mmCIF file of C-alpha atoms in Angstrom:
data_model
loop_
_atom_site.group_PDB
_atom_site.id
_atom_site.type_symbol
_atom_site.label_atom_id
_atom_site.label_comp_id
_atom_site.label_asym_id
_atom_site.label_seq_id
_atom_site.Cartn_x
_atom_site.Cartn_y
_atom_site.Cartn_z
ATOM 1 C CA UNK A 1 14.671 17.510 -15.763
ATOM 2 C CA UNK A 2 13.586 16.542 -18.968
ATOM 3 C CA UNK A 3 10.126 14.657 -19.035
ATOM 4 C CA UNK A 4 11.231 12.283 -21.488
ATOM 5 C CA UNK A 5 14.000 10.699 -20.778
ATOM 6 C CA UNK A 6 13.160 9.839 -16.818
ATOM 7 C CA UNK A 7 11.047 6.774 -16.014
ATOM 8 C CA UNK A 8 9.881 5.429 -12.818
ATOM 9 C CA UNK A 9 8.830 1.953 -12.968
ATOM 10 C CA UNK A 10 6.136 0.771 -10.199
ATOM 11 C CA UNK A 11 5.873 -2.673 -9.472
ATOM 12 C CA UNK A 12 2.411 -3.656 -7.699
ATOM 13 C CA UNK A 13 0.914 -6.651 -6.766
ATOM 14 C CA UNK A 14 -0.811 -8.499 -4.040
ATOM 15 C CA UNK A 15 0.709 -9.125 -1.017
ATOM 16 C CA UNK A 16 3.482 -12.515 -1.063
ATOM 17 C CA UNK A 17 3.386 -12.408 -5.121
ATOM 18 C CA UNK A 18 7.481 -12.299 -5.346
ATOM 19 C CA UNK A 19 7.741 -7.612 -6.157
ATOM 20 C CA UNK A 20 10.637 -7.880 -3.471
ATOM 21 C CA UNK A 21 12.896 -10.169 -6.299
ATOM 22 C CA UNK A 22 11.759 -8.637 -9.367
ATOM 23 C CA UNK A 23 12.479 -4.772 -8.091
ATOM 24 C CA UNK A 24 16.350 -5.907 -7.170
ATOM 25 C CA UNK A 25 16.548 -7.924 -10.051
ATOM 26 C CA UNK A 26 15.369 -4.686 -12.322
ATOM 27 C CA UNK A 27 17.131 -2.197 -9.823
ATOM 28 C CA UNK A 28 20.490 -4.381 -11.130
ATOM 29 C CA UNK A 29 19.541 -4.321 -14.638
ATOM 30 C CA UNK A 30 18.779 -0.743 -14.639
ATOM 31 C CA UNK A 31 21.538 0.874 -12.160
ATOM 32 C CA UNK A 32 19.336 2.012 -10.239
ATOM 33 C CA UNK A 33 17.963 2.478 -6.580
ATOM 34 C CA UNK A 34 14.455 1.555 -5.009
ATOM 35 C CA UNK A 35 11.952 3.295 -3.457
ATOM 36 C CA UNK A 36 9.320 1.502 -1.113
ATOM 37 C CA UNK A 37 5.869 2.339 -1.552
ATOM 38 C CA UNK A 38 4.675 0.190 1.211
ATOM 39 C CA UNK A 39 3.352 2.142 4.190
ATOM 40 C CA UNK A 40 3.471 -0.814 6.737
ATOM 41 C CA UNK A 41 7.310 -0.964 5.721
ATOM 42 C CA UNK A 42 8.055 2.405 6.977
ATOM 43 C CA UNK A 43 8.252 1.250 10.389
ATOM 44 C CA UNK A 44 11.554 0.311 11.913
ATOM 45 C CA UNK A 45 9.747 -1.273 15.164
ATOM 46 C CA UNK A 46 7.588 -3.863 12.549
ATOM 47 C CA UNK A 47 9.835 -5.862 11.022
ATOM 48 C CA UNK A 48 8.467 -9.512 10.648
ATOM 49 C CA UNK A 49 5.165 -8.607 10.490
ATOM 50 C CA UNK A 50 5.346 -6.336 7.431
ATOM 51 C CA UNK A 51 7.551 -8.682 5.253
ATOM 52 C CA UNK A 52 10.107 -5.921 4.929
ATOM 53 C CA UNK A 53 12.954 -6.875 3.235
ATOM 54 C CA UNK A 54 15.651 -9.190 4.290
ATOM 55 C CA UNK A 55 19.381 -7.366 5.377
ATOM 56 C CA UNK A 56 19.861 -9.780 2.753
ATOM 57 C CA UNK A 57 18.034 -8.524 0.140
ATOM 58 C CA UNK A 58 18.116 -4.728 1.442
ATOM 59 C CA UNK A 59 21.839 -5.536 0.234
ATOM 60 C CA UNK A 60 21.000 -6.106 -3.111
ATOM 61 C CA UNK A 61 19.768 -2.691 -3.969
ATOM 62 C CA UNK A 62 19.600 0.576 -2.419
ATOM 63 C CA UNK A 63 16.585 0.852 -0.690
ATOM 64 C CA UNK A 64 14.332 4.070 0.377
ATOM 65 C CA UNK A 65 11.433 4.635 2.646
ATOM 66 C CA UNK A 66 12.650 1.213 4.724
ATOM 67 C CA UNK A 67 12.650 1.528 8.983
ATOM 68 C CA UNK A 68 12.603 5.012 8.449
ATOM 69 C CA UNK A 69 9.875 6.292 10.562
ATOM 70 C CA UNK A 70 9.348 4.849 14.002
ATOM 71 C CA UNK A 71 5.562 3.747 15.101
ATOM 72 C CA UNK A 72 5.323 6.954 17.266
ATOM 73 C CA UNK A 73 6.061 9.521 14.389
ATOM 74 C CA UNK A 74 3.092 10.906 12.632
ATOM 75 C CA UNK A 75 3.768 9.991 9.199
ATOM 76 C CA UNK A 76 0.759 10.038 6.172
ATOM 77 C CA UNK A 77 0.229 9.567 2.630
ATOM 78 C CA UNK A 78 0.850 12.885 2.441
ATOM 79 C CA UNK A 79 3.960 13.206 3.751
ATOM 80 C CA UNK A 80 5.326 10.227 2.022
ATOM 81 C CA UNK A 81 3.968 11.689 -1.226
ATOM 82 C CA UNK A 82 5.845 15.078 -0.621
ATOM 83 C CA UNK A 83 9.179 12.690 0.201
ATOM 84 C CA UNK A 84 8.980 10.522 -2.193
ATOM 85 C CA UNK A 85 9.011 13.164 -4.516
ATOM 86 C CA UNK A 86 11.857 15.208 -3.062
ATOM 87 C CA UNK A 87 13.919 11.453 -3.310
ATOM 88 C CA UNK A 88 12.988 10.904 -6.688
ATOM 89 C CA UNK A 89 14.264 14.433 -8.302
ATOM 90 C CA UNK A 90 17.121 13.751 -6.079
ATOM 91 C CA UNK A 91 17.837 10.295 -7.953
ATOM 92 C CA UNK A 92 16.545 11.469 -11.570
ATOM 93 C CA UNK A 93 19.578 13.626 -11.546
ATOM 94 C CA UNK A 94 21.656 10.747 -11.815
ATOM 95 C CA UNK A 95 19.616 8.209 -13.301
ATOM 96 C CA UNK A 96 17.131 7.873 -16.171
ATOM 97 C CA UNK A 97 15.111 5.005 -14.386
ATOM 98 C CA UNK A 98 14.033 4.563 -10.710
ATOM 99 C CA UNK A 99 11.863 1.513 -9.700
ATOM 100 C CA UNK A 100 9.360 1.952 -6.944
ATOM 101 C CA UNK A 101 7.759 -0.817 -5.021
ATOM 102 C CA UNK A 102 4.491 -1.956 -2.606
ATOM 103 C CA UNK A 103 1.616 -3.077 -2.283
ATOM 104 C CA UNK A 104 0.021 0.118 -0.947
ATOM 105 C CA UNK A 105 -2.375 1.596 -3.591
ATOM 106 C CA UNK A 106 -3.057 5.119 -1.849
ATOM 107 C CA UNK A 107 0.776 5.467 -1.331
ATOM 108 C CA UNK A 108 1.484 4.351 -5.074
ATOM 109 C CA UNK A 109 -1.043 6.463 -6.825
ATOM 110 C CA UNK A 110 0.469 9.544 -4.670
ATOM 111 C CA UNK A 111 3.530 9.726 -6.332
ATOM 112 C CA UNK A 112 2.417 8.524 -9.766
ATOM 113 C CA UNK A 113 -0.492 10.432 -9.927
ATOM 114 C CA UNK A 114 -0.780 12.831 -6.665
ATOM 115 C CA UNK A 115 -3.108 13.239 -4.077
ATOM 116 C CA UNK A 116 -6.656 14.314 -3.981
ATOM 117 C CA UNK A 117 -7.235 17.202 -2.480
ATOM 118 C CA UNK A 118 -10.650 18.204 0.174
ATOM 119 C CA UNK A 119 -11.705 21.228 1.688
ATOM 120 C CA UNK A 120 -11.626 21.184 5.537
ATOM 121 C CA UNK A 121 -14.547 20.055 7.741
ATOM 122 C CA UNK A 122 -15.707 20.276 11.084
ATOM 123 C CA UNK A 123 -13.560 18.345 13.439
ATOM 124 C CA UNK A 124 -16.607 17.342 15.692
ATOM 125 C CA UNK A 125 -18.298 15.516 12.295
ATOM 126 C CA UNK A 126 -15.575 12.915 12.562
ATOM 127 C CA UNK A 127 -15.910 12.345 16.456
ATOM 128 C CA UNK A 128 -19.724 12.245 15.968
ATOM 129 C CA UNK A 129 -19.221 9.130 13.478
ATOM 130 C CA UNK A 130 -16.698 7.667 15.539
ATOM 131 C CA UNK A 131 -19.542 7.538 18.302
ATOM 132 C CA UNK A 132 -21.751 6.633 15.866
ATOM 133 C CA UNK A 133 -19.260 3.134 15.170
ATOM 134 C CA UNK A 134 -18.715 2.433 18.574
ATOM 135 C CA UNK A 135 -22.591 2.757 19.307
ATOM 136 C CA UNK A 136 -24.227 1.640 16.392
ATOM 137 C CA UNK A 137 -21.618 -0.631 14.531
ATOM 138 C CA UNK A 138 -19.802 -0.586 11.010
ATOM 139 C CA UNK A 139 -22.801 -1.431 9.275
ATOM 140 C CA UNK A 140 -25.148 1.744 10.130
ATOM 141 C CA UNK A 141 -21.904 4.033 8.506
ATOM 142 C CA UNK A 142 -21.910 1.870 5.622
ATOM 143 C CA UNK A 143 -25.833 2.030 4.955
ATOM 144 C CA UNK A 144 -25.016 5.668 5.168
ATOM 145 C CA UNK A 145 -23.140 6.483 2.836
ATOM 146 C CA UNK A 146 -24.847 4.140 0.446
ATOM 147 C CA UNK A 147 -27.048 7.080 0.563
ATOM 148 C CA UNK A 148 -24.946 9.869 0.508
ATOM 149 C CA UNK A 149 -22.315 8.432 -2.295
ATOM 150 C CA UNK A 150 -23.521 6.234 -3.997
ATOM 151 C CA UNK A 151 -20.102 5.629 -6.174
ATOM 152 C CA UNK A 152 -17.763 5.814 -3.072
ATOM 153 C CA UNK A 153 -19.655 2.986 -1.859
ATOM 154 C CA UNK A 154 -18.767 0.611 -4.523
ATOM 155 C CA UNK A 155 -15.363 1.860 -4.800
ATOM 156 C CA UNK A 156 -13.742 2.582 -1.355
ATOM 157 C CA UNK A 157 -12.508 -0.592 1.022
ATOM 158 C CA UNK A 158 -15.900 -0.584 2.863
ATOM 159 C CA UNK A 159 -15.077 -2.851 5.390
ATOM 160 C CA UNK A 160 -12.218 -0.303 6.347
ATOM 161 C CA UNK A 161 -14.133 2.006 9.142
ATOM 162 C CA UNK A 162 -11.210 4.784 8.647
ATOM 163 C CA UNK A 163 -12.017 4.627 5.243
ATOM 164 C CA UNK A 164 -15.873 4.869 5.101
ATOM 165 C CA UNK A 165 -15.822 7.415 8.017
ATOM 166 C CA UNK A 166 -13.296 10.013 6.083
ATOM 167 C CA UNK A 167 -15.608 9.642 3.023
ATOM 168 C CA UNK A 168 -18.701 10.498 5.266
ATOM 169 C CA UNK A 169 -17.036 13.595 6.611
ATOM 170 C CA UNK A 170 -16.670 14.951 3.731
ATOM 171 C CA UNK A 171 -20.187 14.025 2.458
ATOM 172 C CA UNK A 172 -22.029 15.617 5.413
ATOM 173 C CA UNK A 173 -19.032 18.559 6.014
ATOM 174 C CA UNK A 174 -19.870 19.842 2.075
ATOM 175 C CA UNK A 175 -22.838 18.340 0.944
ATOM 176 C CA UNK A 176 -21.325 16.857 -1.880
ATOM 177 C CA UNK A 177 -20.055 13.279 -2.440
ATOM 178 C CA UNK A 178 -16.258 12.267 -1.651
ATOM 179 C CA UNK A 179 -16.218 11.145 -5.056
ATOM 180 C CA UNK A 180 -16.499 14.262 -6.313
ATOM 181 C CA UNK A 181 -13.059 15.438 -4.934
ATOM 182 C CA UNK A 182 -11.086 12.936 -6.523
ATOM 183 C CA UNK A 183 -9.086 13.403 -9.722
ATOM 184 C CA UNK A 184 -9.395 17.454 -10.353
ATOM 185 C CA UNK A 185 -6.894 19.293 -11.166
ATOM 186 C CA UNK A 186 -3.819 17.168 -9.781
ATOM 187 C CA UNK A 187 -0.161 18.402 -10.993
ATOM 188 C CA UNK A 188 1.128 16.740 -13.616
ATOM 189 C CA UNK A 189 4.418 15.127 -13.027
ATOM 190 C CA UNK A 190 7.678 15.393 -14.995
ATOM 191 C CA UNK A 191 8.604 11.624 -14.999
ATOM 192 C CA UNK A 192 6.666 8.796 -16.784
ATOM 193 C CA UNK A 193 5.302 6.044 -15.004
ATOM 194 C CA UNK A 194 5.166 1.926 -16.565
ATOM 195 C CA UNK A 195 3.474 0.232 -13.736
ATOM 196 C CA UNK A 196 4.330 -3.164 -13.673
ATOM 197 C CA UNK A 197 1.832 -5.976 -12.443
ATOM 198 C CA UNK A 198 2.178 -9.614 -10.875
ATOM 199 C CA UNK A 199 -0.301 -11.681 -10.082
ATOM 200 C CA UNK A 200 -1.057 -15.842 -10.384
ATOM 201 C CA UNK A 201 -4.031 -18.194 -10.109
ATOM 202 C CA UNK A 202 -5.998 -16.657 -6.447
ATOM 203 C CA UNK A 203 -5.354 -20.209 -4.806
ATOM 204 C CA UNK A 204 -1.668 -19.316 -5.844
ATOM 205 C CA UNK A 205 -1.721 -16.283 -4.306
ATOM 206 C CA UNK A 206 -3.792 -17.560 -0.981
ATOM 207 C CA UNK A 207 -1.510 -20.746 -0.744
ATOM 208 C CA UNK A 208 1.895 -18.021 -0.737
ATOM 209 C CA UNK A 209 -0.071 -16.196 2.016
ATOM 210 C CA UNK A 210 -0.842 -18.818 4.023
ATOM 211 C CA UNK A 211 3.143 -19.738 4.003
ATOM 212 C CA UNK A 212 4.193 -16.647 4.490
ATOM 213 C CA UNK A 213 2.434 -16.395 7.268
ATOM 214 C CA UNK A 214 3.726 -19.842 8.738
ATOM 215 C CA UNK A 215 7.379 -18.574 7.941
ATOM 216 C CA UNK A 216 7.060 -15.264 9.581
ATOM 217 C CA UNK A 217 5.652 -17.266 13.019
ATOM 218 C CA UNK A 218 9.188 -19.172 12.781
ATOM 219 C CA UNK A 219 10.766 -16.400 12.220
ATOM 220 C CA UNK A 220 9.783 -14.654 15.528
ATOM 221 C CA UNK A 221 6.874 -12.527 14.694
ATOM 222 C CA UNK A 222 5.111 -13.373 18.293
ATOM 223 C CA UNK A 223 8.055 -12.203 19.841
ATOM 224 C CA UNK A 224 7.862 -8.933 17.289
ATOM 225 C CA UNK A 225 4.200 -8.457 18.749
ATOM 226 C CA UNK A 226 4.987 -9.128 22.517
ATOM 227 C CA UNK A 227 7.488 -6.450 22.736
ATOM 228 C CA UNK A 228 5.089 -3.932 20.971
ATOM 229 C CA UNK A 229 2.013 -4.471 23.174
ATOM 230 C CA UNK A 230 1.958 -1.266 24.971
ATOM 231 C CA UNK A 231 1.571 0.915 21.827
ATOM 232 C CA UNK A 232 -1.257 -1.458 20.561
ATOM 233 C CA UNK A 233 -3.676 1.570 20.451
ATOM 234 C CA UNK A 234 -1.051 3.470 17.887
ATOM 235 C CA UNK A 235 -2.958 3.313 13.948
ATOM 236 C CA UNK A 236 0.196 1.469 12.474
ATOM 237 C CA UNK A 237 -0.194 -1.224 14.573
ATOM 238 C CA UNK A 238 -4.036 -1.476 13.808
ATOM 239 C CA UNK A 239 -2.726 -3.891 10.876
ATOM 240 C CA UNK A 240 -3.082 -7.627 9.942
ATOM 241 C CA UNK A 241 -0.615 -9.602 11.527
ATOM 242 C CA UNK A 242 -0.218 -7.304 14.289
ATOM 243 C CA UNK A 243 -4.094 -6.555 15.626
ATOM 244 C CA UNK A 244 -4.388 -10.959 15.264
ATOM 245 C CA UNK A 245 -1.949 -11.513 17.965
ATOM 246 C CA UNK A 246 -2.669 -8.699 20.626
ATOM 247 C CA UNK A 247 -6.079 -10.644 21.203
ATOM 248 C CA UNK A 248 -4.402 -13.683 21.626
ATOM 249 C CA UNK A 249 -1.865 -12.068 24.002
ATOM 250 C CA UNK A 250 -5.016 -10.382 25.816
ATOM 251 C CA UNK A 251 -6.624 -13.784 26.370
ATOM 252 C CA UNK A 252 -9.414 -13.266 23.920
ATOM 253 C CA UNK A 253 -8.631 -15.840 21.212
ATOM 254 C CA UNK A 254 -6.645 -19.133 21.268
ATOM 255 C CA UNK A 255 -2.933 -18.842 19.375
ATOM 256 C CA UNK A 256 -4.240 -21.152 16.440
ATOM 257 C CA UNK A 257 -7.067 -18.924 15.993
ATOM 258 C CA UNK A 258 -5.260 -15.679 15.652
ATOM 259 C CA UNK A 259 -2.811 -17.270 13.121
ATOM 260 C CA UNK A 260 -5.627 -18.564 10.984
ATOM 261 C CA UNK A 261 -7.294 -14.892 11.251
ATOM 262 C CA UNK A 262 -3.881 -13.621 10.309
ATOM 263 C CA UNK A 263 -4.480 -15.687 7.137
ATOM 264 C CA UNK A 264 -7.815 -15.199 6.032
ATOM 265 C CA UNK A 265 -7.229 -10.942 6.454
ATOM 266 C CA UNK A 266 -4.116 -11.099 4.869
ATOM 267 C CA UNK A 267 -5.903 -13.383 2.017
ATOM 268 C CA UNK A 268 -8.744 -10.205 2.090
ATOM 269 C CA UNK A 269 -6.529 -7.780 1.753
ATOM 270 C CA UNK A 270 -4.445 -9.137 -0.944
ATOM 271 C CA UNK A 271 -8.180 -9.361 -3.002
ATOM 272 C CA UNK A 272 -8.679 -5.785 -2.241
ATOM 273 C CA UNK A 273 -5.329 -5.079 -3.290
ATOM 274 C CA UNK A 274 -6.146 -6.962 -6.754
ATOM 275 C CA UNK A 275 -9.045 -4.845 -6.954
ATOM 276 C CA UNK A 276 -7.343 -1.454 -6.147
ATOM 277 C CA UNK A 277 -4.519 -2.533 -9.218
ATOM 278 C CA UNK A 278 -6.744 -3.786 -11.871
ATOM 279 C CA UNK A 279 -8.582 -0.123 -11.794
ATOM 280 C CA UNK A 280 -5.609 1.090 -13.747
ATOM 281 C CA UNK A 281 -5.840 0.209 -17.219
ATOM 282 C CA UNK A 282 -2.068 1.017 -18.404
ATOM 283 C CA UNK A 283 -0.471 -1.311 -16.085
ATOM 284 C CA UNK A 284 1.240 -4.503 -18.006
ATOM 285 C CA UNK A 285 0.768 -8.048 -16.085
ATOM 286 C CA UNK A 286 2.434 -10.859 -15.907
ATOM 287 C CA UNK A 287 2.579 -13.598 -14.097
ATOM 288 C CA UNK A 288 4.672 -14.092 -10.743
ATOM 289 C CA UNK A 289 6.739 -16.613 -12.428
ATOM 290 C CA UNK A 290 7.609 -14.437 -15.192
ATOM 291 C CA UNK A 291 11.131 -14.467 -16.720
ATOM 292 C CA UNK A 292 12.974 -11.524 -16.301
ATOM 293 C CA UNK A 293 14.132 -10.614 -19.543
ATOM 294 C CA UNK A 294 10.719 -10.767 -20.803
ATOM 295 C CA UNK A 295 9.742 -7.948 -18.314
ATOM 296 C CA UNK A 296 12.927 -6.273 -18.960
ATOM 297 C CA UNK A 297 12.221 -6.385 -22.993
ATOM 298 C CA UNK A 298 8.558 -5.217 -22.280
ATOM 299 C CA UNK A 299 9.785 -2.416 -20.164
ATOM 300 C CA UNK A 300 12.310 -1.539 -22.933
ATOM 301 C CA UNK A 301 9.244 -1.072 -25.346
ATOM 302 C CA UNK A 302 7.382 1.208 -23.386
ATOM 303 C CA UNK A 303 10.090 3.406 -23.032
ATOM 304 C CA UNK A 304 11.001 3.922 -26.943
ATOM 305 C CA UNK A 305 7.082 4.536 -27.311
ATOM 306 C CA UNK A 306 7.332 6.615 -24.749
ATOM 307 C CA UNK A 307 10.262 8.503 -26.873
ATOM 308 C CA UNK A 308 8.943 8.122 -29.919
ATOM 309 C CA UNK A 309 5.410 9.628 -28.886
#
């Protein structure tokens, strides 16, 4: 495979921005085929929920990495990254370009970049910190590695208690910061990437939420949660959208309540998402509302640089 002359473009974004429509449109333009980056998406049993997409627009381009786990399969980031790989020298043999969509940071910088890599710890760290959350609260994990890692703290999703734990684990398993570990020595990878980025005003992108949301209750998503109650406990229903409606079908909250929690995490996780993209300082962004030949001509530039580097 020659290095040069195969592209994958990434399209990221918050969550309800519109990176559905502008991957098929540019999947069209280009030829090409799709693969999904989003790691809620993988899941065949959450449909609604997720915002996969439609059979309708599944039909407009060939699509990868949709409904193709089920919520009992133990499927990770690094999995995906070893897959998505395998797919994409697959495709690159018949196509210059692939585009690759979602919103998941961790699963996008996998296959752009690769993962980080830590030495193994002692399992009975983590279960000592999981005690420690149930007993003490997120809070006293946080505080500690404020401590320990220092840049971690600013940097991870804090209020993510899988998140902070892993990092502590690692602290306390090597003595050195999490932080450390990330970026050395990752393989390089024989494709470029142009990451394209949408984004709008943040009342834009809260007011798309919030009718997303609305639209997805219509469209049966109670129903979607109902009939996946007994596997509530599984991690890939520990989601937005999903976690919401289990306490209202528990009795704990009232059904207006859990959609407007739906809402406001959804709204928190699209500004972590935000966050998470604006790190990388190649990406180009435009605007949701962007015409697509002006992405398509910007694109086009990139790649004769690219050539004529």
């Amino acid at each position: 495979m020659n290095s040069n002359t195969k592209y994958l473009i990434s399209i990221v974004g918050p969550t309800a921005i519109g990176k559905t429509a502008l991957s098929i449109k540019l999947a069209n333009h280009f030829k090409t085929e799709i693969i999904s980056a989003d790691s809620r998406q993988f899941f065949k049993e959450m449909q609604i929920g997720t915002a996969a997409p439609t059979p309708n627009e599944l039909s407009g381009a060939k699509h990868h990495f949709i409904h193709h786990k089920s919520i009992i399969d133990d499927y990770n980031v690094g999995a995906f990254e070893k897959d998505a790989l395998q797919c994409l020298e697959h495709l690159f043999k018949k196509q210059d370009v692939v585009i690759m969509v979602g919103g998941s940071g961790l699963y996008v910088d996998a296959v752009t970049k690769g993962l980080d890599y830590f030495p193994e710890v002692d399992s009975n760290i983590r279960e000592s910190l999981n005690k420690q959350l149930e007993t003490q609260g997120l809070e006293s994990l946080q505080k500690q590695l404020q401590v320990l890692d220092p840049v971690s703290y600013k940097t991870i999703a804090i209020d993510n208690p899988h998140r902070v734990i892993r990092a502590l684990e690692i602290c306390i398993g090597t003595e050195k910061p999490y932080a450390s570990f990330l970026n050395q020595g990752k393989e390089k990878r024989n494709f470029k990437t142009i990451t394209i980025g949408l984004t709008a005003e943040r009342e834009l992108i809260y007011q798309r939420i919030n009718q997303r949301v609305d639209i997805m209750m219509q469209e049966g998503l109670l129903e979607e949660v109902k009939s996946l109650i007994e596997f509530k406990d599984l991690n890939a229903l520990n989601t937005v959208g999903y976690k919401e409606l289990f306490n209202y079908l528990e009795g704990t909250w009232e059904l207006e309540f859990a959609i407007s929690e739906i809402k406001k995490n959804t709204r928190r996780f699209a500004k972590r998402q935000l966050t998470w993209f604006k790190k990388k300082e190649d990406t180009l962004w435009f605007d949701y509302s962007i015409f697509i030949d002006d992405v398509k001509d910007k694109i086009q530039v990139q790649i004769n640089s690219f050539k004529n580097d």
